[in-house]
Short mmCIF file of C-alpha atoms in Angstrom, two decimals:
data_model
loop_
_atom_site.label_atom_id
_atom_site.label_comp_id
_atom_site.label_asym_id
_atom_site.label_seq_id
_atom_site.Cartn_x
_atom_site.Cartn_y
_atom_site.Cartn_z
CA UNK A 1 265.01 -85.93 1.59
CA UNK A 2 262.86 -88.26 3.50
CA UNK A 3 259.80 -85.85 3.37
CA UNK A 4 260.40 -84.85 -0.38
CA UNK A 5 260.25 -88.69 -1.22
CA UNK A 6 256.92 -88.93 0.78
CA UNK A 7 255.57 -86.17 -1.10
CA UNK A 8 256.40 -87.52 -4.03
CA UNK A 9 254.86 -90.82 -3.20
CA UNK A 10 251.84 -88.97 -2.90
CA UNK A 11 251.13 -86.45 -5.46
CA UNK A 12 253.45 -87.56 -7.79
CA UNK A 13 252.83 -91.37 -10.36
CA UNK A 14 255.71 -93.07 -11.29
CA UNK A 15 256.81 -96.56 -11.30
CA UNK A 16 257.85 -97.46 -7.35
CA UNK A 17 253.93 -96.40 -6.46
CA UNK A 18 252.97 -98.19 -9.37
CA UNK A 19 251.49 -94.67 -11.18
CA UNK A 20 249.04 -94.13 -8.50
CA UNK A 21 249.41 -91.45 -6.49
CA UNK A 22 249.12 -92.58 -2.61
CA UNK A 23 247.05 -89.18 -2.47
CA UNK A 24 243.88 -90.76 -4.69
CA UNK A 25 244.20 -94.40 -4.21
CA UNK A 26 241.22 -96.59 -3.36
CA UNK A 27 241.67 -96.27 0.59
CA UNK A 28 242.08 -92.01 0.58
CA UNK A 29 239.48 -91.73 -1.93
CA UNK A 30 236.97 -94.20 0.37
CA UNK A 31 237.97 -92.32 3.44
CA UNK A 32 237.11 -89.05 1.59
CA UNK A 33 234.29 -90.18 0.97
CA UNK A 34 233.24 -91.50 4.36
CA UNK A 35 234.91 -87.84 5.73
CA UNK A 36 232.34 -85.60 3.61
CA UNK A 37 229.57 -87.76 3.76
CA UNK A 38 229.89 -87.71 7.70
CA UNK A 39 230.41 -84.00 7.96
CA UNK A 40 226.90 -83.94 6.19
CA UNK A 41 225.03 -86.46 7.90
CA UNK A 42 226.50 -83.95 11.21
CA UNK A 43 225.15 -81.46 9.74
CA UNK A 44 221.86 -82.08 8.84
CA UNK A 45 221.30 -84.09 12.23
CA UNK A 46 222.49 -81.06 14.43
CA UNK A 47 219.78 -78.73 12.19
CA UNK A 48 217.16 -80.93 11.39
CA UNK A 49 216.84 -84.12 13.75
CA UNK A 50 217.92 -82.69 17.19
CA UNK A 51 215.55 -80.49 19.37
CA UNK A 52 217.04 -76.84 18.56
CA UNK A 53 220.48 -76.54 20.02
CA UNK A 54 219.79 -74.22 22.75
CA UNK A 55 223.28 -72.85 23.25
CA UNK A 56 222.40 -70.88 19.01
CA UNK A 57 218.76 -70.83 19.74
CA UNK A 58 218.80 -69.02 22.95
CA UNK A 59 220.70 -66.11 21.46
CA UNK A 60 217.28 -64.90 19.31
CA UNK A 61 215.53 -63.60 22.40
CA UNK A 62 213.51 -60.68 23.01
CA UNK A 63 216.53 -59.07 25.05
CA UNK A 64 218.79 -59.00 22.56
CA UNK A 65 217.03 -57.94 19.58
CA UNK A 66 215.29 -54.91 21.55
CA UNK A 67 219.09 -54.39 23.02
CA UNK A 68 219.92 -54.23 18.98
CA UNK A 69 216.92 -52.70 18.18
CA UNK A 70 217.86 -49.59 19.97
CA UNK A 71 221.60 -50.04 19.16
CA UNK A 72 220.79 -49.13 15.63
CA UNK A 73 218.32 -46.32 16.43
CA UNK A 74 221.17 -45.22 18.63
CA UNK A 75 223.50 -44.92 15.56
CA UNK A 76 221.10 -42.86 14.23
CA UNK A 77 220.30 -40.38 17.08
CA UNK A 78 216.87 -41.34 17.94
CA UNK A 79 215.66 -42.10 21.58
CA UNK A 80 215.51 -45.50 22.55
CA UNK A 81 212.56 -47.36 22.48
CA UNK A 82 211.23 -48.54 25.58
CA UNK A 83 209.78 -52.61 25.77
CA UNK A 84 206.01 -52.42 26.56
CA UNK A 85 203.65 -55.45 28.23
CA UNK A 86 201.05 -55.41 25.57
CA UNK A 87 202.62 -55.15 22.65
CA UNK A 88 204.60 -57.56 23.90
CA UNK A 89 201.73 -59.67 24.56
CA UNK A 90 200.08 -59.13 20.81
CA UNK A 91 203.88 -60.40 19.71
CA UNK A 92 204.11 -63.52 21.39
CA UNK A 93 200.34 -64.37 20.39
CA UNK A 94 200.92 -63.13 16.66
CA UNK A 95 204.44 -65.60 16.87
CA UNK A 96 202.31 -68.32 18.05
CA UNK A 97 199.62 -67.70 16.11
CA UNK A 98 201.81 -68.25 12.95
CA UNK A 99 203.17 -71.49 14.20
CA UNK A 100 199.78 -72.71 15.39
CA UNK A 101 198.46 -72.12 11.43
CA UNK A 102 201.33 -72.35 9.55
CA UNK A 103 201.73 -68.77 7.57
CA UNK A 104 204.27 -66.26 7.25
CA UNK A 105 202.80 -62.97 6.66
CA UNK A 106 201.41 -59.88 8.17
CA UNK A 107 198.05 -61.06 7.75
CA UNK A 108 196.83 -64.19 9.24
CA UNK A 109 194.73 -66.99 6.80
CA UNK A 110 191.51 -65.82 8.68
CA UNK A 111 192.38 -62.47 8.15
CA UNK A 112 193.32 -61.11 11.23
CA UNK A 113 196.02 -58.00 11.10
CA UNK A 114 198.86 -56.93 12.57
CA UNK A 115 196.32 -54.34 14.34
CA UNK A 116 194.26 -56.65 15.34
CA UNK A 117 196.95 -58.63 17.47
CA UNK A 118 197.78 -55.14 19.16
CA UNK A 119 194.37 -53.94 19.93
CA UNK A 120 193.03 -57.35 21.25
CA UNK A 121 195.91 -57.59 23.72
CA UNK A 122 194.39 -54.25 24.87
CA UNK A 123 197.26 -51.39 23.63
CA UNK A 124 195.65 -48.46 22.17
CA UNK A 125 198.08 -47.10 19.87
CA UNK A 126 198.07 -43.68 17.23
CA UNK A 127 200.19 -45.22 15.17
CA UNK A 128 201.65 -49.02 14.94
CA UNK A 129 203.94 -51.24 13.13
CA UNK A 130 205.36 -54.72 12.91
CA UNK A 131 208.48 -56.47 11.46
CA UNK A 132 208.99 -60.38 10.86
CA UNK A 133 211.54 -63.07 10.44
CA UNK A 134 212.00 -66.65 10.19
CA UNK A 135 214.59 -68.88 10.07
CA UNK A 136 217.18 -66.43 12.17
CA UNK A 137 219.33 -67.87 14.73
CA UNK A 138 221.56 -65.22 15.95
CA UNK A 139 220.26 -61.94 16.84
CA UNK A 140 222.98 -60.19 15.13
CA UNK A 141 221.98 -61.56 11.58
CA UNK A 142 218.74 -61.08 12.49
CA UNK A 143 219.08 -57.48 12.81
CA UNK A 144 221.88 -57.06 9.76
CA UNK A 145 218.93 -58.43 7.69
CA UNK A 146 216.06 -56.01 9.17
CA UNK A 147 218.50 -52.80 8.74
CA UNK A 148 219.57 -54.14 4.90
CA UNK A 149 215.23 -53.79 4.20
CA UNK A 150 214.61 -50.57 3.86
CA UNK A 151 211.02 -51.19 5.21
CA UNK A 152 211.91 -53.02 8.17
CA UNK A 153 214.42 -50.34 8.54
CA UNK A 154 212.07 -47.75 8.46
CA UNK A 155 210.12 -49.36 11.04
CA UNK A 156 212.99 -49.83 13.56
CA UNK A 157 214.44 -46.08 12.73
CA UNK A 158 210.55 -44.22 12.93
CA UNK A 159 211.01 -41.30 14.85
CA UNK A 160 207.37 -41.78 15.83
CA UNK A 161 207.45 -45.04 17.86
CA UNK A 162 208.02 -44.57 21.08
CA UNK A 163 206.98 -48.58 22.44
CA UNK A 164 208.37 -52.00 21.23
CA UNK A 165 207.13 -55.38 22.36
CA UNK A 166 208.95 -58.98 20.48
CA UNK A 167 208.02 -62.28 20.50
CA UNK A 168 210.21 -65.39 19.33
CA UNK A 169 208.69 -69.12 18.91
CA UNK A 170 209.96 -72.07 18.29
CA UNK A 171 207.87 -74.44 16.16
CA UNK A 172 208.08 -76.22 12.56
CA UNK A 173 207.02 -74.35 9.19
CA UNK A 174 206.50 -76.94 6.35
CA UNK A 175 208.44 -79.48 8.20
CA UNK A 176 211.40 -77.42 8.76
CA UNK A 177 212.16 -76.50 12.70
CA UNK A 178 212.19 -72.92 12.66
CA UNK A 179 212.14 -69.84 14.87
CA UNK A 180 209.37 -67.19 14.53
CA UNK A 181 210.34 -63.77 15.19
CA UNK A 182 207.57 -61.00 15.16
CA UNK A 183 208.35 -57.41 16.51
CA UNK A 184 205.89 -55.01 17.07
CA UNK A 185 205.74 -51.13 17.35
CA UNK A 186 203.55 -48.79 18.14
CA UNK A 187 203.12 -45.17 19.97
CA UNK A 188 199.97 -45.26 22.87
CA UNK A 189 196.78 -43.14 22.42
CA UNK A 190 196.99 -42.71 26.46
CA UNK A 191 199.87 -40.37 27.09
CA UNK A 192 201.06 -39.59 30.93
CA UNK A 193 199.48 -36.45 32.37
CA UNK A 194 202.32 -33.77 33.36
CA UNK A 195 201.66 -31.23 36.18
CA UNK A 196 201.27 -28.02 35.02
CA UNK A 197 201.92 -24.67 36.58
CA UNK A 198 199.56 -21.78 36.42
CA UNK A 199 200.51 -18.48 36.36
CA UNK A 200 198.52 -15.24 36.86
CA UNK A 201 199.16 -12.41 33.78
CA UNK A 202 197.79 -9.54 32.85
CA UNK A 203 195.34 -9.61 30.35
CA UNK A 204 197.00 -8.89 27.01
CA UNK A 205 197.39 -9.75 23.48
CA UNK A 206 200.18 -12.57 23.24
CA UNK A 207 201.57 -13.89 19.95
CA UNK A 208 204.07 -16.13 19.12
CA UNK A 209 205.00 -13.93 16.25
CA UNK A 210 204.83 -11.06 17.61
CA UNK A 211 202.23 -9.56 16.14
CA UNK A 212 199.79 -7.45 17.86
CA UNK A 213 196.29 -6.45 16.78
CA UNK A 214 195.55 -2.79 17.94
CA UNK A 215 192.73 -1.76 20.20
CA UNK A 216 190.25 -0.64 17.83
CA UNK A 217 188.27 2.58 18.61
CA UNK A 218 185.05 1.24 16.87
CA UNK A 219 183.51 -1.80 15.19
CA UNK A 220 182.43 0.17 11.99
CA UNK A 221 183.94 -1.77 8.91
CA UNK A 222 182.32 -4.57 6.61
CA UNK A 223 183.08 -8.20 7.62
CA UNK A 224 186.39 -9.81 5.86
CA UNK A 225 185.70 -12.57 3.27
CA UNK A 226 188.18 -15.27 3.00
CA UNK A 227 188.01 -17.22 -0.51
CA UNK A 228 187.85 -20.34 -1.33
CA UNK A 229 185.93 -23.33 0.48
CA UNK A 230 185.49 -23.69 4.04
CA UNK A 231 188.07 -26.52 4.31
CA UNK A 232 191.49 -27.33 2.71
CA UNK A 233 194.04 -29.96 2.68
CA UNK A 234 197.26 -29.84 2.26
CA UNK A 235 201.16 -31.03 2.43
CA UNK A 236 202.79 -27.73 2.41
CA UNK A 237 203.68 -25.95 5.44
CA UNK A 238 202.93 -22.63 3.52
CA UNK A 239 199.38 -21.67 2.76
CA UNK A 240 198.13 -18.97 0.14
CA UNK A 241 195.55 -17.11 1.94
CA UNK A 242 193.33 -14.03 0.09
CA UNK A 243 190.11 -12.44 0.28
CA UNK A 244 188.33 -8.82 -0.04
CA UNK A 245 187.98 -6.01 2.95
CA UNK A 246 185.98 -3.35 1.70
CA UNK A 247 186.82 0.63 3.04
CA UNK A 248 189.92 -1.43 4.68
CA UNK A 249 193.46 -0.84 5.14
CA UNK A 250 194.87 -3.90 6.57
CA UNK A 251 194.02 -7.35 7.84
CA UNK A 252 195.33 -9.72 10.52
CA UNK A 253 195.33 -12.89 9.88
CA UNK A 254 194.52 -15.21 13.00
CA UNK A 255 195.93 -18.59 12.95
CA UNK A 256 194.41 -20.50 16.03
CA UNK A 257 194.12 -18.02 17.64
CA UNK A 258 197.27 -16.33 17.52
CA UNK A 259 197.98 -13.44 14.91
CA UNK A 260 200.55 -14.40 12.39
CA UNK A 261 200.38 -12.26 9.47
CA UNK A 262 199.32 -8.22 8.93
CA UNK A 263 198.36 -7.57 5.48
CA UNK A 264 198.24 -5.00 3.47
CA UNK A 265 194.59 -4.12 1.30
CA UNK A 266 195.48 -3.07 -2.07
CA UNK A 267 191.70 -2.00 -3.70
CA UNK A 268 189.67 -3.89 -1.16
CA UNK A 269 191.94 -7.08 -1.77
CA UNK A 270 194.67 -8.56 0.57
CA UNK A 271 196.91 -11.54 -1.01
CA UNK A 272 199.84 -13.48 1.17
CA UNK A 273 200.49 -16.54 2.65
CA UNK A 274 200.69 -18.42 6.42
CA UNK A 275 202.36 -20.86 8.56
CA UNK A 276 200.40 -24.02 9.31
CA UNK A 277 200.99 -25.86 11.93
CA UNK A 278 200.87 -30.06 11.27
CA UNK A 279 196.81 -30.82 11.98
CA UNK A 280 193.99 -28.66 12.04
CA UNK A 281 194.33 -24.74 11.35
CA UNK A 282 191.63 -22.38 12.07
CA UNK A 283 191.90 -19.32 10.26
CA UNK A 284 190.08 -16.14 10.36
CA UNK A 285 190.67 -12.64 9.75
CA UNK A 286 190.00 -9.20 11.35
CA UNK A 287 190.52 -5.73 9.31
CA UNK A 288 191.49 -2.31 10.48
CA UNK A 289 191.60 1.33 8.79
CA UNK A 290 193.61 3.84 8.90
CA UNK A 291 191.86 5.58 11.83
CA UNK A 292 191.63 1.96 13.66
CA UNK A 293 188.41 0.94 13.09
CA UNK A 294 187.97 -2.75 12.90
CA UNK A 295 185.41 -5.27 11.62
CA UNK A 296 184.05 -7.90 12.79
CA UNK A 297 186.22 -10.78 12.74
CA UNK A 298 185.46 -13.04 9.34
CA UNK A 299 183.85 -16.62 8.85
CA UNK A 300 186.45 -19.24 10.14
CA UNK A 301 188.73 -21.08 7.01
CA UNK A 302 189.82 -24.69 8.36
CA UNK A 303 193.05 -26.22 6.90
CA UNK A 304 194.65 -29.31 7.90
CA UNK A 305 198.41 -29.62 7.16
CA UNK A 306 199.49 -33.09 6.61
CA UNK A 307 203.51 -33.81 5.77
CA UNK A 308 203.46 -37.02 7.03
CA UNK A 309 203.94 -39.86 4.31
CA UNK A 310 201.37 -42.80 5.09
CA UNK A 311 202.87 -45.60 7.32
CA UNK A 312 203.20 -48.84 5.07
CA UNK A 313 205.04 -52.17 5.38
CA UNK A 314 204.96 -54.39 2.41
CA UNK A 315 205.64 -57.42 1.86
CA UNK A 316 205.74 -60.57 -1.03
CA UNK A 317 205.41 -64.00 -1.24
CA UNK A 318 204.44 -66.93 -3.75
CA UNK A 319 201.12 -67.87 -4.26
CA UNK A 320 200.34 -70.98 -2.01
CA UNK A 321 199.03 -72.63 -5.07
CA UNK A 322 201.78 -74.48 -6.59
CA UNK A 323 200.48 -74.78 -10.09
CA UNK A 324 200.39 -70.65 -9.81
CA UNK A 325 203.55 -69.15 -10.41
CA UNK A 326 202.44 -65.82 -9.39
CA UNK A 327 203.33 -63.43 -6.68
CA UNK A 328 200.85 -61.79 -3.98
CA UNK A 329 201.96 -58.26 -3.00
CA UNK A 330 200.52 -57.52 0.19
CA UNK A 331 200.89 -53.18 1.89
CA UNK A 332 199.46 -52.47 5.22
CA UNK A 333 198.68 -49.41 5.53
CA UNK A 334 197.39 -46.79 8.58
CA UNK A 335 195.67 -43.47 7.93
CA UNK A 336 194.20 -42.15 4.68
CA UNK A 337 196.03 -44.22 2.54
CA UNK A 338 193.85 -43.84 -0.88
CA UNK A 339 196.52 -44.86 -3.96
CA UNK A 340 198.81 -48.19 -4.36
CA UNK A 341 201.06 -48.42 -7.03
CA UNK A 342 203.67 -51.12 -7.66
CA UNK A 343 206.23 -50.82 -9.98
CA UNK A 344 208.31 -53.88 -11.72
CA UNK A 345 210.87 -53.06 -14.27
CA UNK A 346 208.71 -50.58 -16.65
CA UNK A 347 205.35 -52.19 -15.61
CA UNK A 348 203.16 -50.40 -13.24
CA UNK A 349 200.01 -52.60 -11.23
CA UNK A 350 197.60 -50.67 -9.72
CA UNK A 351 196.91 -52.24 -6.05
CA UNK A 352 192.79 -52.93 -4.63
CA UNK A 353 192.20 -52.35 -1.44
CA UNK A 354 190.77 -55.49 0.35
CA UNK A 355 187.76 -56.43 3.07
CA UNK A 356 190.35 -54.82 5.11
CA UNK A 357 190.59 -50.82 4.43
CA UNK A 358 194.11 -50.80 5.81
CA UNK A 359 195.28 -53.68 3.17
CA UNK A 360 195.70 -53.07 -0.25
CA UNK A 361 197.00 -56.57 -2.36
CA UNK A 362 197.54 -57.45 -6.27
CA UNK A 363 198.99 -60.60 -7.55
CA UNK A 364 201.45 -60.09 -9.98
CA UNK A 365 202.53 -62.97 -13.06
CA UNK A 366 206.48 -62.98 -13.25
CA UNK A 367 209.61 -65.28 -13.48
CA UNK A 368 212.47 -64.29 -11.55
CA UNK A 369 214.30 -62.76 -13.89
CA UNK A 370 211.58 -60.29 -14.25
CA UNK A 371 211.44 -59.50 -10.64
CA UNK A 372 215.41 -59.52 -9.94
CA UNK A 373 215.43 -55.63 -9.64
CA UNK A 374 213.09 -55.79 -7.07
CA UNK A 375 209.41 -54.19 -6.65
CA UNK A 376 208.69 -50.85 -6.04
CA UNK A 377 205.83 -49.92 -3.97
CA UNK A 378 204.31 -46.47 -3.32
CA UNK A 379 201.35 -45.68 -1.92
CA UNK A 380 199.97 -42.31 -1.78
CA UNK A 381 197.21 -40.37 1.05
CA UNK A 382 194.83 -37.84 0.63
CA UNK A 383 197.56 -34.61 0.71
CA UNK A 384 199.64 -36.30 -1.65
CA UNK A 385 202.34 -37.34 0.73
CA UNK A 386 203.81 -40.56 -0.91
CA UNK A 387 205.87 -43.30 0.53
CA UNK A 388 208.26 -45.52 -1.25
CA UNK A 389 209.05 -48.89 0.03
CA UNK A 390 211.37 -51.52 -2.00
CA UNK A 391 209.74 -55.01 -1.39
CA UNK A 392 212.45 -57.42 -2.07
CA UNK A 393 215.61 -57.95 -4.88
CA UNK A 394 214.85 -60.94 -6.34
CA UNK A 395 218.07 -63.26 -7.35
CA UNK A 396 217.73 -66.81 -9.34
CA UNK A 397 217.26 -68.74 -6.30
CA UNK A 398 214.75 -68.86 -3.61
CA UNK A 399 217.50 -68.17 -0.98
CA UNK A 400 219.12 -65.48 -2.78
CA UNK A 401 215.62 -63.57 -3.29
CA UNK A 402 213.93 -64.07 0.54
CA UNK A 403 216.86 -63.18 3.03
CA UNK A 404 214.39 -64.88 5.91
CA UNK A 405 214.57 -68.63 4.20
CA UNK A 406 217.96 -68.16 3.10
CA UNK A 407 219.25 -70.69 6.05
CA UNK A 408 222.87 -68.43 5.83
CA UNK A 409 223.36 -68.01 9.54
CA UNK A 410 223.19 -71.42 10.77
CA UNK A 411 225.05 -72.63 13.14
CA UNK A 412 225.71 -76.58 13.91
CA UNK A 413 227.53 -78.36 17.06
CA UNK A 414 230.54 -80.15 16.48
CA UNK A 415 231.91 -81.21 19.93
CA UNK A 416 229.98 -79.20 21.73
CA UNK A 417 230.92 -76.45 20.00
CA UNK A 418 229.14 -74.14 17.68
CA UNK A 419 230.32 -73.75 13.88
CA UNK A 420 228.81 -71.41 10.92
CA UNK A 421 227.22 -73.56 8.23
CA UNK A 422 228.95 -71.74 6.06
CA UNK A 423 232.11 -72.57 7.70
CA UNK A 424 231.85 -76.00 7.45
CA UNK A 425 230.35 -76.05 3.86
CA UNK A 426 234.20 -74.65 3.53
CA UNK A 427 235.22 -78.26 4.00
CA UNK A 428 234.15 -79.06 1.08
CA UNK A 429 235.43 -76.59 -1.05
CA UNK A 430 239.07 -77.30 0.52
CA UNK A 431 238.62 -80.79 -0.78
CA UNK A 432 237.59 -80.06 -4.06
CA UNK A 433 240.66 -78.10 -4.71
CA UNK A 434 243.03 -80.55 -3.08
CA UNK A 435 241.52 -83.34 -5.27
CA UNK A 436 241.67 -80.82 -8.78
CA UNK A 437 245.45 -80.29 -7.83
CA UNK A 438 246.14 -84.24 -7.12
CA UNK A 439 244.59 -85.33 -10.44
CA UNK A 440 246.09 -82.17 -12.57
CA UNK A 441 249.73 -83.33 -11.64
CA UNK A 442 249.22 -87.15 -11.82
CA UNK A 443 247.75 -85.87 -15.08
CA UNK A 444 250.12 -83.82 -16.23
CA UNK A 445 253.77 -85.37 -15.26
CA UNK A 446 252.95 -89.16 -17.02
CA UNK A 447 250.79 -87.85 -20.12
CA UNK A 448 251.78 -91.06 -21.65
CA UNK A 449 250.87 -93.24 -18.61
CA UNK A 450 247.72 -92.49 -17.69
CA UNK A 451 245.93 -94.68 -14.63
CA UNK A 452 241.89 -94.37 -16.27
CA UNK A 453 240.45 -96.01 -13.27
CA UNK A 454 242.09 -93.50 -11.01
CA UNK A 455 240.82 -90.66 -13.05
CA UNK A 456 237.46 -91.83 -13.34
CA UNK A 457 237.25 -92.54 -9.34
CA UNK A 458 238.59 -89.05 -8.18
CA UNK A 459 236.55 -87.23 -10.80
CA UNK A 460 233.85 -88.82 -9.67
CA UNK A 461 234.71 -88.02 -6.07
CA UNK A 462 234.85 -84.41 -6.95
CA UNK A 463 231.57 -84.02 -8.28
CA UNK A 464 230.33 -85.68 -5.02
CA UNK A 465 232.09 -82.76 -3.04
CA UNK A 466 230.37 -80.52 -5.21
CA UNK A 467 227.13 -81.65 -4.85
CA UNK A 468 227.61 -81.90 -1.16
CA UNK A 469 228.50 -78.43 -0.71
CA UNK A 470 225.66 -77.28 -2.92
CA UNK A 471 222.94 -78.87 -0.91
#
């Protein structure tokens, strides 16, 4: 009975507590106050005015995001990546570099690349890539955010990298404390030299498919003409291949050196197609008649296969100029990367290609709304491989649209001990409802006594809970 009375002295107005709820008089409403306001002033002091906690800060290290790193490339049955000195190196100094001048992007303000990080710290590389992140201070966030971009997935998942190197400063970006976070990829140009056995055969025709050009018993016939130019390009493992052999009854073709294909000559014409092997193909071809007399073997046809989509990371950000509401997309590209086109809704913009061959940019004039579906970027090379990479899904707010200044996975120290942000901006929301239940009842059970002054003080307070948890 005793407790149901105290409750009732609390929640409930009536005459003996004078109509005023104990719950939202003058003192509990102050000391709410003083409560949220504190938790705030923690807050903002443990993020903003402190040195970076070390005990959150510490756990964004080169350790654990390669350990991660190769976690997720694990889940996806690729080899592990192995952590290499120099690219290491060009991390740290790229990190540094964008503390030292204040920028977030691949490209530094004097124009330096992600390449040119990696080659100045001396690693020679056939192909390279890089990731970024600010404003990260777990590891595992860190890398939930990577593997939710599907081009800094693609980086981390490329079946092609073979070497990773990561660097992580500590510094201030527009007067924020933040953490810089650049990881870098890349496969060396200088590969380890394996023994090799050799072994003594006979001398014979070999081929890999297993077909063997006869001995011929003279050299009698006309030359074989291959048509078409002298060089081809293409994306397609299979190749058309034709061409005329007069007083012939059959031609090999001779893909680097190894006979593929016999042919048969149908009015001094053969017609089929080939295998190519990725890179350069040489092709020639040698003709036989019926009695096995053989040309010589034709004029060499070279055709380079290339499947491989273009290696591109793109990225977005607002132009610097703040009376420019436009966005600068910026692709980095590697190889023969000749076509950039960015897609928005139903618009298409045509990217240039800068100073910079291997950077292609356009600035693009749109609210948020506009960009909310994200941009789609696709840049094409000279075999028509294409590869798609979404930039960014753009939300209403800053921190909904750029996952890496969204401060979500913050952590602050109450006690010594370390608390999501979003944990504690939970506080708030527990008082706001406490508060809306407290004023609906003294509201509701004495709608003809009604305390004004206590309305008007705890409504108040609520919108101060909501504005504290908002900011």
């Amino acid at each position: 009975m005793k407790i149901l009375k105290h409750l009732r002295n609390v929640f409930v107005p009536h005459a003996d507590n004078n109509y005023t709820p104990h719950a939202l008089g003058h003192r509990p409403l102050s000391l709410y106050a003083g409560l949220m306001v504190s938790i705030k002033l923690v807050s903002l002091f443990s993020l903003a005015l402190l040195p970076q906690n070390q005990a959150f800060s510490s756990a964004v290290t080169p350790a654990n995001i390669y350990e991660l790193t190769n976690s997720s490339r694990q889940a996806y049955n690729l080899p592990a990546l192995k952590t290499n000195a120099l690219l290491s190196a060009a991390a740290q100094k790229k990190a540094e570099d964008m503390v030292k001048s204040q920028y977030f992007s691949h490209n530094s303000p004097d124009g330096h690349t992600p390449w040119d990080f990696i080659k100045g710290a001396g690693y020679n590389y056939i192909i390279a890539g890089e990731n970024l992140a600010i404003n990260f201070y777990s590891s595992e966030s860190l890398e939930n955010a990577w593997m939710n971009s599907p081009g800094h997935k693609a980086n981390i998942l490329n079946h092609d990298f073979e070497d990773i190197g990561i660097g992580v400063v500590q510094g201030e970006y527009k007067g924020v404390k933040a953490i810089f976070v650049v990881q870098m990829f890349g496969t060396s140009s200088v590969q380890p030299i394996q023994a090799q056995v050799a072994y003594s055969t006979p001398v014979q025709l070999i081929s890999l498919s297993e077909v063997n050009v006869p001995a011929p018993t003279k050299i009698s016939l006309a030359t074989p003409i291959i048509a078409g130019e002298s060089f081809a390009l293409t994306n397609q493992q299979s190749f058309p291949v034709h061409g005329y052999a007069p007083e012939a009854d059959a031609v090999y073709v001779v893909v680097n050196n190894k006979p593929q294909i016999k042919l048969d000559v149908i009015n001094g014409e053969y017609k089929g197609e080939i295998s190519l092997a990725e890179g350069l193909n040489k092709i020639r071809v040698l003709s036989f008649n019926s009695a096995n007399q053989a040309s010589p073997i034709s004029k060499e046809l070279n055709v380079k296969l290339d499947s491989i989509a273009p290696i591109v990371s793109a990225s977005i950000e607002q132009v610097s100029n703040p009376n420019d509401k436009s966005y600068l997309i910026d692709v980095q590209g590697q190889g023969d990367v000749t076509k950039v086109i960015a897609t928005i809704g139903d618009q298409k913009l045509l990217l240039q290609p800068t100073a910079d061959s291997n950077v292609w940019q356009a600035k693009v004039s749109a609210n948020t709304a506009a960009l909310q579906g994200g941009i789609n970027v696709r840049a094409y090379d000279l075999a028509g491989n294409v590869k798609t990479n979404v930039v960014g899904t753009f939300s209403s707010s800053i921190q909904g649209s750029y996952g890496f200044l969204a401060q979500k996975d913050y952590q602050v120290s109450y006690l010594g001990k370390l608390i999501p942000l979003n944990l504690v901006n939970d506080v708030y929301i527990y008082f706001i409802l406490f508060l809306l239940f407290a004023l609906a009842v003294t509201i509701a059970i004495k709608r003809n006594v009604q305390n004004l002054s206590l309305i008007a003080h705890t409504s108040a307070m609520i919108v101060v809970a909501v504005i504290l948890w908002s900011t």
